[in-house]
Tab-separated table of C-alpha atoms in Angstrom:
chain	number	residue	atom	x	y	z
H	1	MET	CA	0.000	0.000	0.000
H	2	LYS	CA	1.530	3.287	-1.124
H	3	ILE	CA	1.845	6.049	1.484
H	4	VAL	CA	2.070	9.635	0.245
H	5	GLN	CA	2.768	12.775	2.279
H	6	ILE	CA	0.189	15.371	1.293
H	7	GLN	CA	-1.060	18.812	2.212
H	8	VAL	CA	-4.748	19.258	2.967
H	9	ASP	CA	-6.430	22.520	1.947
H	10	GLN	CA	-10.061	23.385	2.457
H	11	GLU	CA	-12.307	24.316	-0.467
H	12	GLN	CA	-14.830	27.035	0.336
H	13	ASN	CA	-18.339	27.127	-1.166
H	14	GLN	CA	-18.193	23.525	-2.348
H	15	PRO	CA	-21.431	21.824	-1.232
H	16	ARG	CA	-20.767	18.479	-2.915
H	17	PRO	CA	-18.806	15.722	-1.086
H	18	ILE	CA	-15.960	15.713	-3.605
H	19	ILE	CA	-12.240	15.847	-2.867
H	20	TYR	CA	-9.731	16.995	-5.469
H	21	ALA	CA	-6.184	15.867	-6.250
H	22	ASN	CA	-3.980	16.007	-9.330
H	23	ILE	CA	-3.616	12.947	-11.520
H	24	ALA	CA	-0.106	12.151	-10.214
H	25	THR	CA	-1.336	11.974	-6.601
H	26	ILE	CA	-4.408	9.987	-7.649
H	27	ASN	CA	-2.217	7.469	-9.481
H	28	ARG	CA	0.301	7.173	-6.653
H	29	LEU	CA	-2.501	6.376	-4.210
H	30	SER	CA	-4.459	4.239	-6.730
H	31	LEU	CA	-7.612	6.246	-6.001
H	32	PRO	CA	-10.778	5.420	-7.984
H	33	LEU	CA	-12.365	8.367	-9.797
H	34	ASN	CA	-15.975	9.432	-9.237
H	35	GLN	CA	-16.808	6.426	-7.074
H	36	PRO	CA	-17.992	6.599	-3.448
H	37	ILE	CA	-15.196	5.879	-0.951
H	38	THR	CA	-14.900	6.394	2.802
H	39	LEU	CA	-12.507	9.130	3.931
H	40	HIS	CA	-11.067	8.460	7.412
H	41	PHE	CA	-9.405	10.898	9.797
H	42	GLY	CA	-8.838	9.468	13.262
H	43	LYS	CA	-12.141	8.021	14.478
H	44	LYS	CA	-14.120	10.286	12.112
H	45	ASN	CA	-15.182	9.344	8.577
H	46	VAL	CA	-17.349	10.645	5.710
H	47	GLU	CA	-18.275	9.356	2.263
H	48	VAL	CA	-16.686	11.219	-0.666
H	49	ARG	CA	-15.823	10.926	-4.338
H	50	VAL	CA	-12.486	11.770	-5.933
H	51	SER	CA	-12.110	14.170	-8.833
H	52	ILE	CA	-9.089	15.395	-10.812
H	53	SER	CA	-7.691	18.883	-10.193
H	54	THR	CA	-4.979	20.927	-11.876
H	55	ASN	CA	-3.084	21.467	-8.620
H	56	THR	CA	0.654	20.958	-8.531
H	57	GLY	CA	2.307	18.900	-5.816
H	58	ASN	CA	0.722	16.455	-3.403
H	59	LEU	CA	-2.276	18.605	-2.509
H	60	ILE	CA	-5.726	17.306	-1.592
H	61	ARG	CA	-8.570	19.823	-1.503
H	62	ILE	CA	-11.548	19.038	0.727
H	63	PRO	CA	-14.840	20.952	1.021
H	64	SER	CA	-14.773	23.011	4.228
H	65	GLU	CA	-18.067	21.463	5.342
H	66	LEU	CA	-16.572	17.960	5.175
H	67	ALA	CA	-13.380	19.154	6.874
H	68	ALA	CA	-15.508	20.501	9.731
H	69	GLN	CA	-17.221	17.122	10.116
H	70	LEU	CA	-13.833	15.408	10.242
H	71	LEU	CA	-12.336	18.099	12.539
H	72	LEU	CA	-9.577	18.367	9.943
H	73	PRO	CA	-7.402	21.522	10.192
H	74	ASN	CA	-6.736	23.601	7.093
H	75	GLY	CA	-3.290	23.642	5.477
H	76	ILE	CA	-1.939	20.721	7.483
H	77	GLN	CA	0.673	18.224	6.288
H	78	LEU	CA	-0.432	14.593	6.661
H	79	HIS	CA	0.020	11.190	5.065
H	80	ALA	CA	-2.511	9.443	2.863
H	81	LYS	CA	-2.990	5.774	2.027
H	82	PHE	CA	-5.794	3.977	0.205
H	83	ASP	CA	-7.277	0.571	0.968
H	84	LYS	CA	-9.733	-0.764	-1.624
H	85	GLU	CA	-11.890	-2.340	1.073
H	86	LYS	CA	-11.776	0.358	3.758
H	87	GLY	CA	-11.172	3.646	1.950
H	88	LEU	CA	-8.786	6.607	2.081
H	89	PHE	CA	-6.971	7.242	5.364
H	90	LEU	CA	-5.405	10.557	6.375
H	91	GLY	CA	-3.077	10.636	9.353
H	92	PRO	CA	-1.545	9.755	11.619
H	93	ILE	CA	-2.938	11.589	14.649
H	94	PHE	CA	-0.643	11.358	17.664
H	95	GLY	CA	-1.585	12.456	21.174
H	96	ILE	CA	0.523	12.668	24.308
H	97	LEU	CA	-1.494	12.320	27.495
H	98	ILE	CA	-0.235	14.463	30.379
H	99	GLN	CA	-1.368	15.259	33.875
H	100	THR	CA	-2.295	18.931	33.690
H	101	VAL	CA	-2.145	22.063	31.534
H	102	ASN	CA	-1.603	25.583	32.866
H	103	PRO	CA	-2.825	28.085	30.217
H	104	LYS	CA	-1.826	30.964	32.519
H	105	GLN	CA	1.814	30.080	31.804
H	106	PRO	CA	1.897	30.326	27.980
H	107	GLN	CA	5.674	29.805	27.810
H	108	THR	CA	5.600	26.653	29.965
H	109	PRO	CA	1.990	25.371	29.939
H	110	PHE	CA	3.173	21.781	30.493
H	111	GLY	CA	5.812	22.512	33.123
H	112	LYS	CA	9.106	20.657	32.703
H	113	LEU	CA	7.692	18.697	29.753
H	114	THR	CA	7.115	21.840	27.659
H	115	GLU	CA	10.433	21.864	25.793
H	116	PHE	CA	10.230	18.147	25.038
H	117	LEU	CA	6.638	18.479	23.770
H	118	LYS	CA	7.623	21.430	21.589
H	119	GLU	CA	10.337	19.291	19.958
H	120	VAL	CA	7.777	16.547	19.342
H	121	ALA	CA	5.355	19.076	17.818
H	122	LEU	CA	7.947	20.512	15.421
H	123	LEU	CA	9.225	17.130	14.249
H	124	ALA	CA	5.688	15.752	13.920
H	125	ARG	CA	4.718	18.678	11.696
H	126	ASN	CA	7.797	18.104	9.546
H	127	GLN	CA	6.954	14.391	9.290
H	128	GLY	CA	3.307	14.905	8.298
H	129	ILE	CA	1.783	13.959	11.655
H	130	LEU	CA	-1.000	15.801	13.463
H	131	PHE	CA	0.205	16.066	17.047
H	132	TYR	CA	-1.448	17.459	20.136
H	133	VAL	CA	-1.165	17.326	23.921
H	134	PHE	CA	-4.188	16.564	26.096
H	135	THR	CA	-5.385	15.569	29.556
H	136	ILE	CA	-8.003	13.019	30.601
H	137	GLN	CA	-10.421	15.876	31.350
H	138	ASP	CA	-10.090	17.064	27.729
H	139	ILE	CA	-11.752	13.950	26.270
H	140	TYR	CA	-15.344	14.009	25.024
H	141	GLN	CA	-15.825	10.252	24.845
H	142	GLN	CA	-19.395	10.196	23.478
H	143	THR	CA	-18.508	12.333	20.460
H	144	GLN	CA	-15.036	10.781	19.944
H	145	MET	CA	-13.473	14.230	20.254
H	146	VAL	CA	-10.767	15.793	22.385
H	147	LYS	CA	-9.600	19.290	23.212
H	148	GLY	CA	-5.969	19.084	22.213
H	149	TRP	CA	-3.216	21.642	22.651
H	150	PHE	CA	-1.724	22.282	19.210
H	151	TYR	CA	1.567	24.093	18.572
H	152	SER	CA	1.144	26.795	15.936
H	153	SER	CA	2.891	30.122	15.270
H	154	ASN	CA	5.228	29.601	18.244
H	155	GLN	CA	2.441	29.118	20.753
H	156	TRP	CA	0.175	26.420	22.146
H	157	GLU	CA	-3.514	26.821	21.452
H	158	PRO	CA	-6.525	24.604	22.243
H	159	ARG	CA	-8.484	23.100	19.346
H	160	ILE	CA	-11.027	20.329	18.931
H	161	PHE	CA	-9.695	17.195	17.223
H	162	PRO	CA	-10.731	13.583	16.676
H	163	LEU	CA	-9.392	11.072	19.181
H	164	PRO	CA	-5.813	10.155	18.211
H	165	ASP	CA	-4.659	7.044	16.381
H	166	VAL	CA	-2.082	6.394	19.103
H	167	ILE	CA	-1.460	7.709	22.625
H	168	TYR	CA	1.776	8.036	24.598
H	169	ASN	CA	1.167	8.225	28.357
H	170	ARG	CA	3.277	10.879	30.102
H	171	ILE	CA	1.127	11.367	33.213
H	172	SER	CA	3.787	12.136	35.811
H	173	SER	CA	1.911	11.205	38.994
H	174	ARG	CA	1.101	7.684	40.132
H	175	ASN	CA	-1.866	9.018	42.107
H	176	GLN	CA	-3.292	10.777	39.045
H	177	GLU	CA	-2.786	7.647	36.981
H	178	LYS	CA	-4.710	5.612	39.569
H	179	LYS	CA	-7.419	8.286	39.801
H	180	PHE	CA	-8.147	8.077	36.068
H	181	LYS	CA	-7.574	4.335	35.707
H	182	VAL	CA	-11.142	3.640	34.507
H	183	LYS	CA	-10.990	6.313	31.784
H	184	ILE	CA	-7.507	5.236	30.743
H	185	THR	CA	-8.694	1.632	30.467
H	186	GLU	CA	-11.560	2.763	28.210
H	187	LEU	CA	-9.071	4.538	25.934
H	188	GLN	CA	-6.837	1.465	25.802
H	189	LYS	CA	-9.728	-0.625	24.489
H	190	GLN	CA	-10.031	1.462	21.332
H	191	ILE	CA	-6.644	3.150	20.778
H	192	PRO	CA	-3.037	1.855	20.873
H	193	PHE	CA	-1.725	3.245	24.150
H	194	PHE	CA	1.909	2.843	25.162
H	195	ASN	CA	3.801	3.284	28.425
H	196	GLU	CA	0.385	2.797	29.913
H	197	HIS	CA	1.414	2.843	33.569
H	198	PHE	CA	4.260	3.330	36.017
H	199	LEU	CA	6.341	0.307	36.904
H	200	ASN	CA	6.472	-0.899	40.494
H	201	LYS	CA	10.005	-1.846	41.598
H	202	TRP	CA	8.886	-5.000	43.370
H	203	GLN	CA	6.683	-6.145	40.488
H	204	VAL	CA	9.585	-5.629	38.060
H	205	TYR	CA	11.836	-7.723	40.298
H	206	GLU	CA	9.211	-10.463	40.605
H	207	MET	CA	8.751	-10.614	36.822
H	208	LEU	CA	12.436	-10.561	35.893
H	209	LYS	CA	13.626	-13.062	38.507
H	210	LYS	CA	11.863	-15.736	36.436
H	211	THR	CA	13.948	-14.819	33.370
H	212	PRO	CA	17.665	-14.913	32.447
H	213	ILE	CA	17.900	-11.389	33.929
H	214	GLN	CA	17.851	-12.880	37.439
H	215	ASP	CA	21.635	-13.340	37.185
H	216	TYR	CA	22.076	-9.564	36.899
H	217	MET	CA	19.873	-8.508	39.822
H	218	PRO	CA	21.028	-7.948	43.413
H	219	GLU	CA	19.169	-9.928	46.071
H	220	THR	CA	15.908	-8.121	46.736
H	221	ASN	CA	13.174	-8.810	49.284
H	222	TYR	CA	9.860	-7.202	50.100
H	223	PHE	CA	9.843	-5.413	53.464
H	224	LYS	CA	7.438	-7.319	55.725
H	225	GLY	CA	8.757	-6.194	59.095
H	226	ASN	CA	11.916	-5.815	61.159
H	227	GLN	CA	12.939	-9.417	60.612
H	228	SER	CA	13.343	-8.651	56.885
H	229	ILE	CA	15.991	-6.039	57.687
H	230	LYS	CA	17.729	-8.194	60.305
H	231	GLU	CA	18.169	-11.040	57.831
H	232	MET	CA	19.566	-8.810	55.065
H	233	ILE	CA	21.920	-6.782	57.301
H	234	ALA	CA	23.305	-10.072	58.655
H	235	LYS	CA	24.209	-11.120	55.090
H	236	TYR	CA	25.485	-7.843	53.630
H	237	PRO	CA	27.518	-4.948	55.094
H	238	ILE	CA	25.381	-2.468	53.121
H	239	ILE	CA	21.695	-2.673	52.223
H	240	TYR	CA	19.285	-0.239	50.586
H	241	LEU	CA	15.624	0.337	51.368
H	242	LYS	CA	13.656	1.690	48.403
H	243	PRO	CA	9.984	2.711	48.086
H	244	THR	CA	8.389	0.311	45.599
H	245	ASN	CA	6.700	3.282	43.912
H	246	GLY	CA	9.588	5.713	44.310
H	247	ALA	CA	11.235	7.764	41.571
H	248	LEU	CA	14.052	10.284	41.125
H	249	GLY	CA	15.906	8.964	44.179
H	250	ARG	CA	13.054	9.846	46.545
H	251	GLY	CA	12.805	7.968	49.836
H	252	ILE	CA	15.903	5.771	49.440
H	253	ILE	CA	17.600	4.720	52.688
H	254	LYS	CA	21.129	3.329	52.952
H	255	ILE	CA	22.126	1.219	55.973
H	256	GLU	CA	25.776	0.343	56.582
H	257	HIS	CA	26.928	-2.014	59.324
H	258	SER	CA	30.532	-1.446	60.378
H	259	LEU	CA	32.162	-2.970	63.457
H	260	ASP	CA	30.245	-1.530	66.419
H	261	GLN	CA	27.691	0.756	64.759
H	262	TYR	CA	24.989	1.146	62.137
H	263	ILE	CA	25.091	4.150	59.808
H	264	VAL	CA	21.808	5.249	58.251
H	265	GLN	CA	21.588	7.738	55.385
H	266	TYR	CA	18.476	9.287	53.857
H	267	SER	CA	18.480	10.707	50.341
H	268	ARG	CA	17.128	14.263	50.464
H	269	ILE	CA	17.034	17.032	47.856
H	270	ASN	CA	19.769	19.071	49.576
H	271	GLY	CA	21.998	16.118	50.406
H	272	ALA	CA	22.095	12.955	52.463
H	273	SER	CA	21.150	13.056	56.166
H	274	THR	CA	23.233	10.704	58.314
H	275	PHE	CA	22.394	9.032	61.645
H	276	TYR	CA	24.424	6.660	63.824
H	277	PHE	CA	23.131	3.836	66.012
H	278	LYS	CA	24.945	1.466	68.356
H	279	ASN	CA	21.967	-0.830	68.608
H	280	LEU	CA	20.018	-2.462	65.760
H	281	ASN	CA	16.728	-2.322	67.666
H	282	LYS	CA	17.068	1.451	68.143
H	283	LEU	CA	17.760	1.754	64.417
H	284	LEU	CA	14.628	-0.241	63.586
H	285	LYS	CA	12.539	1.888	65.940
H	286	HIS	CA	13.894	4.994	64.204
H	287	LEU	CA	12.937	3.598	60.779
H	288	TYR	CA	9.468	2.404	61.782
H	289	PRO	CA	7.408	5.529	60.840
H	290	ARG	CA	8.948	5.769	57.371
H	291	LEU	CA	8.842	2.075	56.505
H	292	HIS	CA	5.186	1.817	57.483
H	293	SER	CA	4.075	4.894	55.524
H	294	GLU	CA	4.426	3.182	52.125
H	295	PRO	CA	5.607	-0.168	50.688
H	296	TYR	CA	9.379	-0.726	50.652
H	297	LEU	CA	11.780	-3.314	49.315
H	298	ILE	CA	15.188	-4.234	50.717
H	299	GLN	CA	18.131	-4.647	48.363
H	300	GLU	CA	21.651	-5.967	48.660
H	301	GLY	CA	24.296	-3.235	48.529
H	302	LEU	CA	26.751	-3.821	45.687
H	303	ASN	CA	30.459	-3.021	45.524
H	304	LEU	CA	30.082	-0.732	42.506
H	305	ILE	CA	32.846	1.346	40.977
H	306	GLN	CA	32.983	4.999	42.047
H	307	PHE	CA	34.291	8.207	40.538
H	308	ASN	CA	36.313	10.251	43.051
H	309	ARG	CA	34.532	8.294	45.823
H	310	ARG	CA	31.153	9.288	44.414
H	311	PRO	CA	28.592	6.633	43.360
H	312	ILE	CA	27.927	6.241	39.642
H	313	ASP	CA	25.434	4.362	37.511
H	314	PHE	CA	24.589	4.126	33.830
H	315	ARG	CA	21.252	5.248	32.356
H	316	ILE	CA	20.390	3.542	29.060
H	317	LEU	CA	17.355	4.844	27.187
H	318	VAL	CA	15.754	1.978	25.263
H	319	GLN	CA	12.957	2.673	22.755
H	320	LYS	CA	10.967	0.889	20.076
H	321	ASN	CA	12.111	1.990	16.607
H	322	GLY	CA	10.463	2.375	13.212
H	323	GLN	CA	10.325	-1.414	12.812
H	324	GLY	CA	8.727	-1.936	16.226
H	325	LEU	CA	11.953	-3.382	17.694
H	326	TRP	CA	13.790	-2.409	20.866
H	327	SER	CA	16.851	-0.266	20.205
H	328	ILE	CA	19.330	1.832	22.176
H	329	THR	CA	18.744	5.582	21.882
H	330	SER	CA	21.285	6.929	24.364
H	331	MET	CA	23.612	5.918	27.170
H	332	VAL	CA	25.154	8.180	29.812
H	333	CYS	CA	26.998	7.810	33.074
H	334	ARG	CA	25.438	9.571	36.071
H	335	ILE	CA	27.711	10.695	38.905
H	336	ALA	CA	26.304	11.494	42.340
H	337	ASN	CA	27.147	14.851	43.834
H	338	ASP	CA	29.536	14.761	46.789
H	339	GLN	CA	26.688	15.131	49.306
H	340	GLN	CA	24.617	12.215	47.988
H	341	PHE	CA	24.720	8.428	47.741
H	342	VAL	CA	22.290	8.357	44.777
H	343	SER	CA	23.251	9.533	41.294
H	344	ASN	CA	19.874	10.831	40.057
H	345	LEU	CA	20.111	14.210	38.348
H	346	ALA	CA	17.085	15.298	40.389
H	347	ARG	CA	19.310	14.891	43.471
H	348	GLY	CA	22.178	16.949	42.077
H	349	GLY	CA	23.903	14.276	40.001
H	350	THR	CA	25.758	15.078	36.785
H	351	GLN	CA	26.052	13.331	33.417
H	352	ALA	CA	29.321	12.128	31.954
H	353	ASN	CA	30.723	10.004	29.145
H	354	VAL	CA	30.429	6.289	29.910
H	355	MET	CA	33.859	4.992	28.877
H	356	GLU	CA	35.789	8.065	30.048
H	357	THR	CA	34.257	7.712	33.505
H	358	ILE	CA	35.026	3.982	33.701
H	359	ARG	CA	38.641	4.655	32.658
H	360	SER	CA	38.994	7.256	35.421
H	361	ALA	CA	37.247	5.103	38.037
H	362	ASN	CA	39.008	1.818	37.266
H	363	PRO	CA	41.658	1.881	34.496
H	364	GLU	CA	42.161	-1.906	34.543
H	365	LEU	CA	38.442	-2.591	34.266
H	366	SER	CA	38.099	-0.256	31.290
H	367	LYS	CA	40.332	-2.584	29.249
H	368	LYS	CA	37.740	-5.371	29.259
H	369	ILE	CA	34.418	-3.512	29.622
H	370	LYS	CA	32.872	-2.170	26.402
H	371	LYS	CA	29.783	-0.059	25.797
H	372	ASP	CA	28.379	-2.958	23.828
H	373	HIS	CA	28.160	-4.994	27.056
H	374	PHE	CA	25.765	-2.400	28.483
H	375	ARG	CA	23.796	-2.202	25.238
H	376	LYS	CA	23.252	-5.952	24.955
H	377	LEU	CA	22.114	-6.292	28.558
H	378	ALA	CA	19.745	-3.302	28.306
H	379	LEU	CA	18.097	-4.785	25.200
H	380	LEU	CA	17.836	-8.183	26.896
H	381	ILE	CA	16.168	-6.559	29.914
H	382	ALA	CA	13.666	-4.680	27.725
H	383	LYS	CA	12.753	-7.820	25.770
H	384	ASN	CA	12.345	-9.977	28.879
H	385	LEU	CA	10.290	-7.349	30.672
H	386	GLU	CA	8.029	-6.973	27.645
H	387	GLU	CA	7.506	-10.735	27.525
H	388	SER	CA	6.753	-10.841	31.257
H	389	THR	CA	4.151	-8.072	31.414
H	390	SER	CA	0.832	-7.545	29.669
H	391	GLY	CA	1.448	-3.807	29.350
H	392	HIS	CA	2.434	-2.002	26.146
H	393	PHE	CA	5.756	-0.207	26.613
H	394	ALA	CA	7.835	1.521	23.949
H	395	GLU	CA	10.323	3.457	26.083
H	396	LEU	CA	12.267	2.424	29.182
H	397	GLY	CA	14.975	4.080	31.229
H	398	ILE	CA	17.238	1.242	32.398
H	399	ASP	CA	19.746	1.917	35.186
H	400	LEU	CA	22.787	-0.349	35.351
H	401	GLY	CA	25.708	-0.542	37.767
H	402	LEU	CA	29.232	-1.916	37.306
H	403	ASP	CA	31.062	-3.613	40.171
H	404	ASN	CA	34.815	-3.697	40.705
H	405	LYS	CA	35.048	-7.234	39.322
H	406	GLY	CA	33.540	-6.153	36.012
H	407	LYS	CA	30.009	-7.501	36.462
H	408	ILE	CA	27.109	-5.373	35.237
H	409	TRP	CA	24.012	-5.234	37.449
H	410	LEU	CA	20.428	-4.151	36.868
H	411	LEU	CA	19.501	-1.466	39.398
H	412	GLU	CA	16.145	-0.185	38.156
H	413	VAL	CA	13.725	0.059	35.213
H	414	ASN	CA	11.722	3.264	34.710
H	415	SER	CA	8.695	3.494	32.395
H	416	LYS	CA	8.542	7.301	32.584
H	417	PRO	CA	12.174	8.347	32.074
H	418	SER	CA	12.843	12.018	32.688
H	419	LYS	CA	12.575	14.368	29.713
H	420	THR	CA	14.782	17.002	31.314
H	421	GLU	CA	17.829	14.698	31.357
H	422	ASP	CA	18.255	14.134	27.605
H	423	THR	CA	17.950	17.680	26.301
H	424	ALA	CA	19.042	18.313	22.742
H	425	LEU	CA	22.093	20.286	21.673
H	426	ALA	CA	20.653	21.168	18.254
H	427	GLY	CA	17.448	20.003	16.634
H	428	PRO	CA	15.184	17.344	18.098
H	429	ARG	CA	16.833	15.039	20.628
H	430	PRO	CA	17.390	11.418	19.505
H	431	SER	CA	14.580	10.189	21.776
H	432	VAL	CA	12.092	12.413	19.911
H	433	ASN	CA	13.231	11.067	16.540
H	434	ARG	CA	12.846	7.495	17.782
H	435	LEU	CA	9.429	8.268	19.281
H	436	ILE	CA	8.121	9.640	15.972
H	437	GLN	CA	9.504	6.623	14.087
H	438	TYR	CA	7.606	4.268	16.383
H	439	VAL	CA	4.386	6.295	16.140
H	440	ARG	CA	4.533	6.040	12.353
H	441	PHE	CA	5.140	2.299	12.571
H	442	LEU	CA	2.336	1.747	15.076
H	443	THR	CA	-0.248	3.721	13.094
H	444	GLY	CA	0.518	2.082	9.757
H	445	PHE	CA	2.277	5.102	8.232
H	446	PRO	CA	5.911	3.902	8.466
H	447	GLU	CA	8.846	5.809	7.053
H	448	GLU	CA	9.777	4.777	3.543
H	449	LYS	CA	12.950	2.720	3.525
H	450	LYS	CA	15.845	4.555	1.950
H	451	ARG	CA	17.207	2.920	-1.158
H	452	HIS	CA	20.967	2.665	-1.380
H	453	ARG	CA	22.477	3.180	-4.779
H	454	ARG	CA	24.902	0.569	-6.009
H	455	LYS	CA	28.374	1.898	-6.548
């Protein structure tokens, strides 16, 4: 089926349901002339006939009355494809679902996501995709319409559109996601919907321990009471307590047992807070309020390499590509600031080159560790997680650690990786390019494969 990028213009004062295109466009799409066909745009459709025009270029002219029925904007670049059985499809329509919009802040209506969403909007326009941002409250389910925020003339403006062909979930709050679970589930029944929910650390561990990835995971147990901590601290000199629903380094507790004392550190925004205890029972009493306020897991502390005595890890961004396959988009080293024991950028960490950091941290280790080792493991993790869960995911932030013996460990998998950590130097960031490629694949408007000339 031939896919053609076209421009759609509206024809005023044309009462008949006829659309016009030049003969070259008609032939490329194999459109029948003067026969009734169904014209689809998102979930909207109308019956039309095709007639020849003298236009130049890939232009399709549609009566303004029909365009209004389809909620089709004027002058927009889209793709067209024709199916003899189903009709002519214009699209794709891509929507990103977010938590909230603040129209009173026109420069940053979507908070920290604004710059990322602007990059998506500009690339989508260039690629012939109708893109908008919306919230759950913006959906008019009965009429299959949505109030979407559309980027035009350097500003975001609300317009009414059909429901999208595909949705990417960027709701940033677990509570909001739970609150709208019923409505989200209804959307999932009728529209491809990826990164549909946050991942729970314990659930990820439970799924992956039944796969080959178990060999790369530190021992992890669910916190069920003080005995859980006693057993782990008896086995390991360092353990970590992590909220199962935590993110960005929030709520992590480090416990170190050395000789005659226990050292407890809390990860806070302004640095780690440290407490000392001579007695394990006093330590457990101190931890009680926090550990009973939300679910926690307990994890073995690993002897990971450090940079200038600061913890480091490796964030690999894994995304589905234009063929629907997992691929590596980016890989960076994250170095904790000197007041922290976690390396998250939200806690003051910094990014650095992977191999340069390994060479500085452990010159001998750098001779046998290659970036490809991280890549292969990250892809294996993504594939095994996908096979172990019923959810649809197309983007994962995978955090890996490297110990002083050269073993790579899985530390965490994030289904909503930060969009402030992979900012672009010039043009759209690689993650935006990969996202658009996958959207085109998923909606049936894939990029045309480039033909290589023989030399």
